PDB file of N, CA and C in Angstrom:
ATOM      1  N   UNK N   1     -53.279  -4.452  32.337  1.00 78.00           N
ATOM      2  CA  UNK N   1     -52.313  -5.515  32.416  1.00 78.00           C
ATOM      3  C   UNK N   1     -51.177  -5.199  31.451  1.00 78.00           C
ATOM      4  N   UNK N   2     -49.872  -5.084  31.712  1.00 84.00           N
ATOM      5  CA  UNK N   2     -48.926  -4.670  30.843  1.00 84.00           C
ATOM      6  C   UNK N   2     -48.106  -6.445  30.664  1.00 84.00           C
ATOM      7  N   UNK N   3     -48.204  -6.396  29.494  1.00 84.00           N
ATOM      8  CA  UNK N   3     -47.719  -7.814  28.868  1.00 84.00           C
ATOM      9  C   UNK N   3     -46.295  -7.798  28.348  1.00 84.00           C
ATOM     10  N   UNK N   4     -45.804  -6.096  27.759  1.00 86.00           N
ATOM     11  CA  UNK N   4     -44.485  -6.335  27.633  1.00 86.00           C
ATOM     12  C   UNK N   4     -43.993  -5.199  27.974  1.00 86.00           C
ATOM     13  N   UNK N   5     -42.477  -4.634  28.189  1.00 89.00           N
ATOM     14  CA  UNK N   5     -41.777  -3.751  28.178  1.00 89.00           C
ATOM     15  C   UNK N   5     -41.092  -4.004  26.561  1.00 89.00           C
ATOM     16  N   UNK N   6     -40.702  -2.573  26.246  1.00 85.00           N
ATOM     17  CA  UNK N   6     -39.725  -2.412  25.313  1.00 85.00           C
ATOM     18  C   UNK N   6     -39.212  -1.337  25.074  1.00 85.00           C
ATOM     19  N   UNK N   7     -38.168  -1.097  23.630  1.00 82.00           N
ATOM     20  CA  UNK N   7     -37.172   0.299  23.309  1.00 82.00           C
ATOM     21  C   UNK N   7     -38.513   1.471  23.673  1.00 82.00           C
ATOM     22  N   UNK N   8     -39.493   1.668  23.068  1.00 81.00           N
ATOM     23  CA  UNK N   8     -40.674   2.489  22.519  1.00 81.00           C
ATOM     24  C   UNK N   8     -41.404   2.870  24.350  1.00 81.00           C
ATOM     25  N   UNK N   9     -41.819   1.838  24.531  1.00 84.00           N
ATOM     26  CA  UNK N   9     -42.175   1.920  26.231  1.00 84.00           C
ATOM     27  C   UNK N   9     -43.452   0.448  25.971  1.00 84.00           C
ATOM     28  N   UNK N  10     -44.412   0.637  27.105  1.00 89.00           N
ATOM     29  CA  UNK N  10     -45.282  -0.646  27.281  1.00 89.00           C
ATOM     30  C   UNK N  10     -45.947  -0.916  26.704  1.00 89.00           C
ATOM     31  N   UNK N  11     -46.360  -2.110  26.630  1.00 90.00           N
ATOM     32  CA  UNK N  11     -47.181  -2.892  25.597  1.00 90.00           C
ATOM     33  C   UNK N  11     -48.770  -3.457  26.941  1.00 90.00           C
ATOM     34  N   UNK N  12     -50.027  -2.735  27.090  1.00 91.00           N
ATOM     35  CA  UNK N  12     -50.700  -3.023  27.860  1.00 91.00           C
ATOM     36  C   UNK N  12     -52.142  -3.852  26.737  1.00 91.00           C
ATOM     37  N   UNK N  13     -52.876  -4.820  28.096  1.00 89.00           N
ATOM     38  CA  UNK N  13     -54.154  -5.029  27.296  1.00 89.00           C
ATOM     39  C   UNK N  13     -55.446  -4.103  27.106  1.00 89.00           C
ATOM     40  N   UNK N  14     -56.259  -3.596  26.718  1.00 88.00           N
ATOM     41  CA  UNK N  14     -57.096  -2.703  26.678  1.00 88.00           C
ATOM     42  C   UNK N  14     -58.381  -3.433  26.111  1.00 88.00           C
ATOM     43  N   UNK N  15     -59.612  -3.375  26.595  1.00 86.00           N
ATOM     44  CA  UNK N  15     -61.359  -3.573  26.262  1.00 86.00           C
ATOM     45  C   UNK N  15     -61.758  -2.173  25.688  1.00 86.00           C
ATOM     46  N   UNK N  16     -62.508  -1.943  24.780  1.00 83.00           N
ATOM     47  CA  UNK N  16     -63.189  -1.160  24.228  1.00 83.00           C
ATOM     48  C   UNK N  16     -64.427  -1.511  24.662  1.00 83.00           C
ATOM     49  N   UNK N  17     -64.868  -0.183  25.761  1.00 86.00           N
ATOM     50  CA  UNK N  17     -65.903  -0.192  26.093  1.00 86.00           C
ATOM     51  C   UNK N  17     -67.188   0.125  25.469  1.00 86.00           C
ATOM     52  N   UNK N  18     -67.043   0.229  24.284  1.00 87.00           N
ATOM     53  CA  UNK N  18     -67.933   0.311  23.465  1.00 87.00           C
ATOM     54  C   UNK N  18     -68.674  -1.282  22.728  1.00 87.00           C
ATOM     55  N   UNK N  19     -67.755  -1.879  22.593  1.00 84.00           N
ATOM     56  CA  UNK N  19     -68.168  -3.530  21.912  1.00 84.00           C
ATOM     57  C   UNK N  19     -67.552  -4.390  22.697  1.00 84.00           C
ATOM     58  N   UNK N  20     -66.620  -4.491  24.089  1.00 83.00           N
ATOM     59  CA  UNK N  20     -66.029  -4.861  25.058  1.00 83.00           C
ATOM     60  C   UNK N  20     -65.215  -6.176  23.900  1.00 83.00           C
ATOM     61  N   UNK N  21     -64.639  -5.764  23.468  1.00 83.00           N
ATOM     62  CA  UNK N  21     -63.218  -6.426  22.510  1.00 83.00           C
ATOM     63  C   UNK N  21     -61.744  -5.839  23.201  1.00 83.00           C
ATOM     64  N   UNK N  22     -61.254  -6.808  22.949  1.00 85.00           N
ATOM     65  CA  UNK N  22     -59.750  -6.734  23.802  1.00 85.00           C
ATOM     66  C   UNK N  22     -59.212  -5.726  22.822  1.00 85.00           C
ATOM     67  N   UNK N  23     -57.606  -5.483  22.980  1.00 88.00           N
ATOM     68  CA  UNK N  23     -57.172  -4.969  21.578  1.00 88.00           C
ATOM     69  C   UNK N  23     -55.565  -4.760  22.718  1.00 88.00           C
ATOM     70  N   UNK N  24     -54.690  -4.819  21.851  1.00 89.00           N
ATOM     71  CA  UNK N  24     -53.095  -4.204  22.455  1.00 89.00           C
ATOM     72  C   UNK N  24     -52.806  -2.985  22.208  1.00 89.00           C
ATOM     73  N   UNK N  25     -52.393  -2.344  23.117  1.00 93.00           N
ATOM     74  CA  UNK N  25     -52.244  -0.926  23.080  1.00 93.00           C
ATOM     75  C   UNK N  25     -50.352  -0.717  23.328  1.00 93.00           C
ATOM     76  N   UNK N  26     -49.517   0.078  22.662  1.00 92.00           N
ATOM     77  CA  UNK N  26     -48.087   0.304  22.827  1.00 92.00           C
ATOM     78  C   UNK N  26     -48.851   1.863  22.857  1.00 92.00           C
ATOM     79  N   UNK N  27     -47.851   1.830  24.671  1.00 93.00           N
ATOM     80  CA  UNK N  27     -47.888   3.341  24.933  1.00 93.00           C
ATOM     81  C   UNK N  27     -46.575   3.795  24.612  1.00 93.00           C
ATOM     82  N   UNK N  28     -46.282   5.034  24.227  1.00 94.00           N
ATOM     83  CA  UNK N  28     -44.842   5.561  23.768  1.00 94.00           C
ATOM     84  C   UNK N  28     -45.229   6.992  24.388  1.00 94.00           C
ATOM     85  N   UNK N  29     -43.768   7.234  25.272  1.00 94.00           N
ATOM     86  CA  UNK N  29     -44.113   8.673  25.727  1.00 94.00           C
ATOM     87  C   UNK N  29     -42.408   9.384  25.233  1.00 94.00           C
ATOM     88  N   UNK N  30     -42.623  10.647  25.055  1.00 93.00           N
ATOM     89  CA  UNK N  30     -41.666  11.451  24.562  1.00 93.00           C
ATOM     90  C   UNK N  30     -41.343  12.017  22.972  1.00 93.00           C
ATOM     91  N   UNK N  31     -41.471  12.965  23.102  1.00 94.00           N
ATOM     92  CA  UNK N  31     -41.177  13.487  21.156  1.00 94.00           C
ATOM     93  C   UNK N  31     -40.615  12.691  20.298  1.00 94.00           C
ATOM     94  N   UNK N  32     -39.026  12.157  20.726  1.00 93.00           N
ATOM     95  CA  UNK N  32     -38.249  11.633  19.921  1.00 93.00           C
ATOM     96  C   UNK N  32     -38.820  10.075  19.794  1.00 93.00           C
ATOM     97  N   UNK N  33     -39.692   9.200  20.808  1.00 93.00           N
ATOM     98  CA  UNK N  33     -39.744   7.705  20.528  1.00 93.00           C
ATOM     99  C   UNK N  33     -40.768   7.902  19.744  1.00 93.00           C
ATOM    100  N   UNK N  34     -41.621   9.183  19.962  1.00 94.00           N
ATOM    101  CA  UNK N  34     -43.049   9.101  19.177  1.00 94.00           C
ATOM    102  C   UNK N  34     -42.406   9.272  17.913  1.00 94.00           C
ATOM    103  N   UNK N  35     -41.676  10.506  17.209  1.00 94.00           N
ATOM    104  CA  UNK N  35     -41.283  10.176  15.660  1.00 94.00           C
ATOM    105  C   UNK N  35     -41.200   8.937  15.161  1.00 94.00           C
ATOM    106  N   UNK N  36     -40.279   7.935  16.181  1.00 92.00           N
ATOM    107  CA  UNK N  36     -39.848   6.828  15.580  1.00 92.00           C
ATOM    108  C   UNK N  36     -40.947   6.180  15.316  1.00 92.00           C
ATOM    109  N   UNK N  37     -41.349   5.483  16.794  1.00 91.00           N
ATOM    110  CA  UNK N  37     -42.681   5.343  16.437  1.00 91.00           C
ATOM    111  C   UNK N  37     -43.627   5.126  14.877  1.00 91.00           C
ATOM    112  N   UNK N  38     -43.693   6.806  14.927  1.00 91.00           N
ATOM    113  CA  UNK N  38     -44.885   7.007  13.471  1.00 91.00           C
ATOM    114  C   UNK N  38     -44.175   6.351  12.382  1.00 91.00           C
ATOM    115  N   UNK N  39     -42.490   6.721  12.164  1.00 91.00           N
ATOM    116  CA  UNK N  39     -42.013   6.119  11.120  1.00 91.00           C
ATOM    117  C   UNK N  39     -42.638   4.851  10.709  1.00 91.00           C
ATOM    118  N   UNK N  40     -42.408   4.004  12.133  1.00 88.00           N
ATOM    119  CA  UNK N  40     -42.977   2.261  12.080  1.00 88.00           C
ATOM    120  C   UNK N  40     -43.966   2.124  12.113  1.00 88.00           C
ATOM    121  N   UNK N  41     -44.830   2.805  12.531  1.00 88.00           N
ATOM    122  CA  UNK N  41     -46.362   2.457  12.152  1.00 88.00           C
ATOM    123  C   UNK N  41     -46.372   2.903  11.136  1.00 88.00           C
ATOM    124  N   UNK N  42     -46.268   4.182   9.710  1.00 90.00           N
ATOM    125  CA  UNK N  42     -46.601   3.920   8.636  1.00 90.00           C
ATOM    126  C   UNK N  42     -45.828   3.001   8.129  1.00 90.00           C
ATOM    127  N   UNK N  43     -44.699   1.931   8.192  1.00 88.00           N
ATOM    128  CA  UNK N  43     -44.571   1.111   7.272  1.00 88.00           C
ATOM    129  C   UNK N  43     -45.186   0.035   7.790  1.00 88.00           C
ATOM    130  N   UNK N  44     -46.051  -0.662   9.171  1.00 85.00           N
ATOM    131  CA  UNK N  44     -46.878  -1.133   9.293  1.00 85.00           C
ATOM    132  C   UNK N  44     -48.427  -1.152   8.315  1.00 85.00           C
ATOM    133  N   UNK N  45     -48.420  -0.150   8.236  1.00 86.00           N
ATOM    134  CA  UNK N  45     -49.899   0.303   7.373  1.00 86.00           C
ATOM    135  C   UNK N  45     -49.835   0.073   6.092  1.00 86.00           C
ATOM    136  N   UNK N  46     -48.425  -0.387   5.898  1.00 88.00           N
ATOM    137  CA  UNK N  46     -48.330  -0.163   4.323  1.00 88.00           C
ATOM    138  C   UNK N  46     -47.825  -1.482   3.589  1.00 88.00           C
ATOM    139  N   UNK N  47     -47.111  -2.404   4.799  1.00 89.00           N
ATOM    140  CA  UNK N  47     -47.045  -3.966   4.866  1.00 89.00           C
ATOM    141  C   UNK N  47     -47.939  -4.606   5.410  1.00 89.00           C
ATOM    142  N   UNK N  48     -49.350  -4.454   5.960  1.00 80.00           N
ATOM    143  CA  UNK N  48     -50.185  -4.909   7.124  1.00 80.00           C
ATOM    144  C   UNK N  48     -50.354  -6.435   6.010  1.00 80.00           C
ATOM    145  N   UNK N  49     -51.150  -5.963   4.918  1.00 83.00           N
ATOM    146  CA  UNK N  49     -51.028  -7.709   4.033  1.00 83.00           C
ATOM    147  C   UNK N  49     -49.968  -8.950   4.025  1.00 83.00           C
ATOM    148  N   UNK N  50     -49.073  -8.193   4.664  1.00 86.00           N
ATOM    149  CA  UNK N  50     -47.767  -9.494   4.417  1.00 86.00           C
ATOM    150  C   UNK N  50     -48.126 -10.498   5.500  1.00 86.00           C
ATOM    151  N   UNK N  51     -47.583 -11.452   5.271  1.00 81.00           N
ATOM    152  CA  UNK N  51     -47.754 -12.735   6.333  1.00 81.00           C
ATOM    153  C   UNK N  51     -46.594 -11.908   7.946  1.00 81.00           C
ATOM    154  N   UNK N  52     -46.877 -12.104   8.762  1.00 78.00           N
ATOM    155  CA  UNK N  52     -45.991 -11.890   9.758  1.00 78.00           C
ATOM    156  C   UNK N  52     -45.742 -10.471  10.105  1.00 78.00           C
ATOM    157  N   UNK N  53     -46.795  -9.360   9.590  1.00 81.00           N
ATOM    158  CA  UNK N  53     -46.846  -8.083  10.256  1.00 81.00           C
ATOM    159  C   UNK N  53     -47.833  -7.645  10.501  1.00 81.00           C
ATOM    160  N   UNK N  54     -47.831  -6.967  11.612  1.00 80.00           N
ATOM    161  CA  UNK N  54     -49.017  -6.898  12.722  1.00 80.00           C
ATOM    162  C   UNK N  54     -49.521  -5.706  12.298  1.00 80.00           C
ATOM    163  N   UNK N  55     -50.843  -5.885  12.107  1.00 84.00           N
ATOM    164  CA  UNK N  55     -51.928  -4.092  11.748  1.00 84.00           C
ATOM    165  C   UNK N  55     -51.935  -3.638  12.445  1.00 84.00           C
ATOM    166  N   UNK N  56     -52.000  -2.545  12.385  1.00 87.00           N
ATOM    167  CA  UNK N  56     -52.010  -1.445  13.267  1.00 87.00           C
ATOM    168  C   UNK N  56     -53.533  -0.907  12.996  1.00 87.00           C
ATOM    169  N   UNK N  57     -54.275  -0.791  13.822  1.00 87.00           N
ATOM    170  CA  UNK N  57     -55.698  -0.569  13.943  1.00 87.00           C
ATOM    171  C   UNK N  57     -55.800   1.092  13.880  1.00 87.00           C
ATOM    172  N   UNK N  58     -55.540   1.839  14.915  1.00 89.00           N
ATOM    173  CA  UNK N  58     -55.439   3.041  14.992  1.00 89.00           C
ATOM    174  C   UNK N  58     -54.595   3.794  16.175  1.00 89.00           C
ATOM    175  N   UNK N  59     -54.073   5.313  16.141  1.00 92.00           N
ATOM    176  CA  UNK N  59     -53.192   5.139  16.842  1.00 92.00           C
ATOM    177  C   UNK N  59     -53.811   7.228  17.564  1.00 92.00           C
ATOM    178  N   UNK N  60     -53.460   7.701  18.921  1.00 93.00           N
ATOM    179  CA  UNK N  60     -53.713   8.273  19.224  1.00 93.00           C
ATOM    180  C   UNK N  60     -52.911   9.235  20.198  1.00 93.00           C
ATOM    181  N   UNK N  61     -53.178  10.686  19.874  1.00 95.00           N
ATOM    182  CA  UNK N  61     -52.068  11.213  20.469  1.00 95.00           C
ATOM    183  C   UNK N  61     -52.912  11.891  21.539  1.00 95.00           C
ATOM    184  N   UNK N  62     -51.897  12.041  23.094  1.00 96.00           N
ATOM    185  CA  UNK N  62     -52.697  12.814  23.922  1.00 96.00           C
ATOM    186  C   UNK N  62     -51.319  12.929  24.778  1.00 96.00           C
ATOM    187  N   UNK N  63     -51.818  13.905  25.490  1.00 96.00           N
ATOM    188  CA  UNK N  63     -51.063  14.978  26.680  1.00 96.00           C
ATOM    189  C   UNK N  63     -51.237  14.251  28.120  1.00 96.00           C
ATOM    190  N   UNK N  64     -50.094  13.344  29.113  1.00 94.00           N
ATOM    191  CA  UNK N  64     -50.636  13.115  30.173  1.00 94.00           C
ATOM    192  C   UNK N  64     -50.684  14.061  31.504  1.00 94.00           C
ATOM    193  N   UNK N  65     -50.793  13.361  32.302  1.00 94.00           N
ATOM    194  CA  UNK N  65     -51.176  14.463  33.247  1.00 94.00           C
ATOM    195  C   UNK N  65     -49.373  14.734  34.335  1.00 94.00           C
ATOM    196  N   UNK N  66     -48.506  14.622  33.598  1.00 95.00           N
ATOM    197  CA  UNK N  66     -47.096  15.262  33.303  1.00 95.00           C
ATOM    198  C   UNK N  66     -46.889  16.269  32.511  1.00 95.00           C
ATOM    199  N   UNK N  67     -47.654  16.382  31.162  1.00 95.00           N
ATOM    200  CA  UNK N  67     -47.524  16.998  30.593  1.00 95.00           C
ATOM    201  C   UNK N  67     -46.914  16.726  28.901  1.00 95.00           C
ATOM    202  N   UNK N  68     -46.739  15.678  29.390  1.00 95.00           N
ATOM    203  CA  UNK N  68     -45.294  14.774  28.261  1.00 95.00           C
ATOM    204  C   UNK N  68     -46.244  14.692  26.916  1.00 95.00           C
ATOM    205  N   UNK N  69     -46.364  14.286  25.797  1.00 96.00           N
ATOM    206  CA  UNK N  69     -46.543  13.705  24.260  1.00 96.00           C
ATOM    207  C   UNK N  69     -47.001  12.261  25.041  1.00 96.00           C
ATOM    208  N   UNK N  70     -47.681  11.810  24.460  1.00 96.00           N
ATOM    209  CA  UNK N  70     -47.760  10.331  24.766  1.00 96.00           C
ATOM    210  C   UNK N  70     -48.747   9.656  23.013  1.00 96.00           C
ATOM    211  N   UNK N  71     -48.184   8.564  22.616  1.00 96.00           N
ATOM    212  CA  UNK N  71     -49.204   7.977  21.567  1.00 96.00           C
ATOM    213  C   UNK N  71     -49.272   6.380  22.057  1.00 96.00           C
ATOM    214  N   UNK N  72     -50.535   6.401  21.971  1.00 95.00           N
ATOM    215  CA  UNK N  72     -51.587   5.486  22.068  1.00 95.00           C
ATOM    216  C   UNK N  72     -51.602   4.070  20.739  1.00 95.00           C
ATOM    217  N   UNK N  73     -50.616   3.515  20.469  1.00 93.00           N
ATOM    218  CA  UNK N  73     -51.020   2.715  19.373  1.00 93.00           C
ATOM    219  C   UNK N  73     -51.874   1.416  19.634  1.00 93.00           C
ATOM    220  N   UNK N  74     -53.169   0.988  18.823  1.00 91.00           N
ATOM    221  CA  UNK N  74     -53.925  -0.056  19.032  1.00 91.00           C
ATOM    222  C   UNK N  74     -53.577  -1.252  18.048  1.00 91.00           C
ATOM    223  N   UNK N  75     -53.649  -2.181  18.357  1.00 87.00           N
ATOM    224  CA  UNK N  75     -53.641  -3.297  17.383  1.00 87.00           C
ATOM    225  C   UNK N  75     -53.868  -4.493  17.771  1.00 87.00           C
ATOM    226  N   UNK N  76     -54.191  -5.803  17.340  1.00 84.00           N
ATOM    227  CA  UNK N  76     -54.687  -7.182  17.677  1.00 84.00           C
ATOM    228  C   UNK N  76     -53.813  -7.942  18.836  1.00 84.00           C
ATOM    229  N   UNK N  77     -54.330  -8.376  19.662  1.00 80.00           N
ATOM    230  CA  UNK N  77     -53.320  -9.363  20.459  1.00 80.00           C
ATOM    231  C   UNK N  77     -53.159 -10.791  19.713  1.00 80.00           C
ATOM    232  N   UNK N  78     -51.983 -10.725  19.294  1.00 67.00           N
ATOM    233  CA  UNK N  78     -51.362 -11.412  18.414  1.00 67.00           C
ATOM    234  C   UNK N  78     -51.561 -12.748  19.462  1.00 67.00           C
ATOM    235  N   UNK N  79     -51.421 -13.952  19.492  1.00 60.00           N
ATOM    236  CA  UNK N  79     -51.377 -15.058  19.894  1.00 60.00           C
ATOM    237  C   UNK N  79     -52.418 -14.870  21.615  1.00 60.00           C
ATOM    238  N   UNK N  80     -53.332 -14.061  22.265  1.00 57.00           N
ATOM    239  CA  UNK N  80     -53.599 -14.053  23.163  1.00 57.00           C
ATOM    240  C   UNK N  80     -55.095 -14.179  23.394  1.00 57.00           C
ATOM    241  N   UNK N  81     -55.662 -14.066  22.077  1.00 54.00           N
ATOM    242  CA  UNK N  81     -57.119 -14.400  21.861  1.00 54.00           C
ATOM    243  C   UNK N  81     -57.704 -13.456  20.772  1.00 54.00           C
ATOM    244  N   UNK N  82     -59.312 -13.843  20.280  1.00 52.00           N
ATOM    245  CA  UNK N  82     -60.137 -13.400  19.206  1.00 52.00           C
ATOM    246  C   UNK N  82     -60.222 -11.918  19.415  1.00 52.00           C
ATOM    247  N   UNK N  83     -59.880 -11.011  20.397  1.00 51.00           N
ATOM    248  CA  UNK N  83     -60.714  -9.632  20.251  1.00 51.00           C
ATOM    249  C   UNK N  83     -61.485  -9.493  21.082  1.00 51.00           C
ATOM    250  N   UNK N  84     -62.297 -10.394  21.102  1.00 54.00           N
ATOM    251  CA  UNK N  84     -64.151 -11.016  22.153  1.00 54.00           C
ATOM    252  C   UNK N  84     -64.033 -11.080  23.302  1.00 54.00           C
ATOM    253  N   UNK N  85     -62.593 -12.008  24.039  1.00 56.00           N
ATOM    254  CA  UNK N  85     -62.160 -13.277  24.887  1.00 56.00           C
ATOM    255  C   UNK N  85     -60.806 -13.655  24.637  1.00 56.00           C
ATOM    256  N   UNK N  86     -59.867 -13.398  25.710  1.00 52.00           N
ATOM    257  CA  UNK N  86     -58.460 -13.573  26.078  1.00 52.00           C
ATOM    258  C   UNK N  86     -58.470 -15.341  26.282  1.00 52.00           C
ATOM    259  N   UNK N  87     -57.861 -15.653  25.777  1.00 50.00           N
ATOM    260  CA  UNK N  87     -57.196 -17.262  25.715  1.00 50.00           C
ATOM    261  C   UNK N  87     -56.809 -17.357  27.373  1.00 50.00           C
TER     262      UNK N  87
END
């Protein structure tokens, strides 16, 4: 289910089939959005305590079947439910 578009690329929902917990995933494809990207996720990682910035859980790089860079960033669905169970 893709919940948003943006500059970076989509914002989809994702279950971890391991503990079946939701989690938000921002896919980013291309060299140059991925730099940016990393820029903002480490100052995510490094503000995650502040009131009003979103953790970044973990983030993953892989090759699609284009060929392209693609990263995988995970993190909480902010206003859409516990992790467990989507609102």
């Amino acid at each position: 289910v893709i919940l948003g578009r943006g500059h970076y690329g989509t914002f989809k929902v994702a279950r971890n089939s391991e503990n079946n917990r939701f989690a938000g995933v921002k896919k980013i494809i291309g060299d140059a959005l991925i730099k940016q990207s990393e820029r903002e996720a480490q100052c995510q990682r490094e503000l995650h305590k502040l009131p009003n910035v979103m953790p970044l859980w973990d983030s993953q790089k892989i090759i699609n079947s284009k060929g392209q860079n693609v990263l995988l960033e995970f993190m909480p669905l902010a206003g859409f439910g516990n992790g467990q169970r989507l609102l």
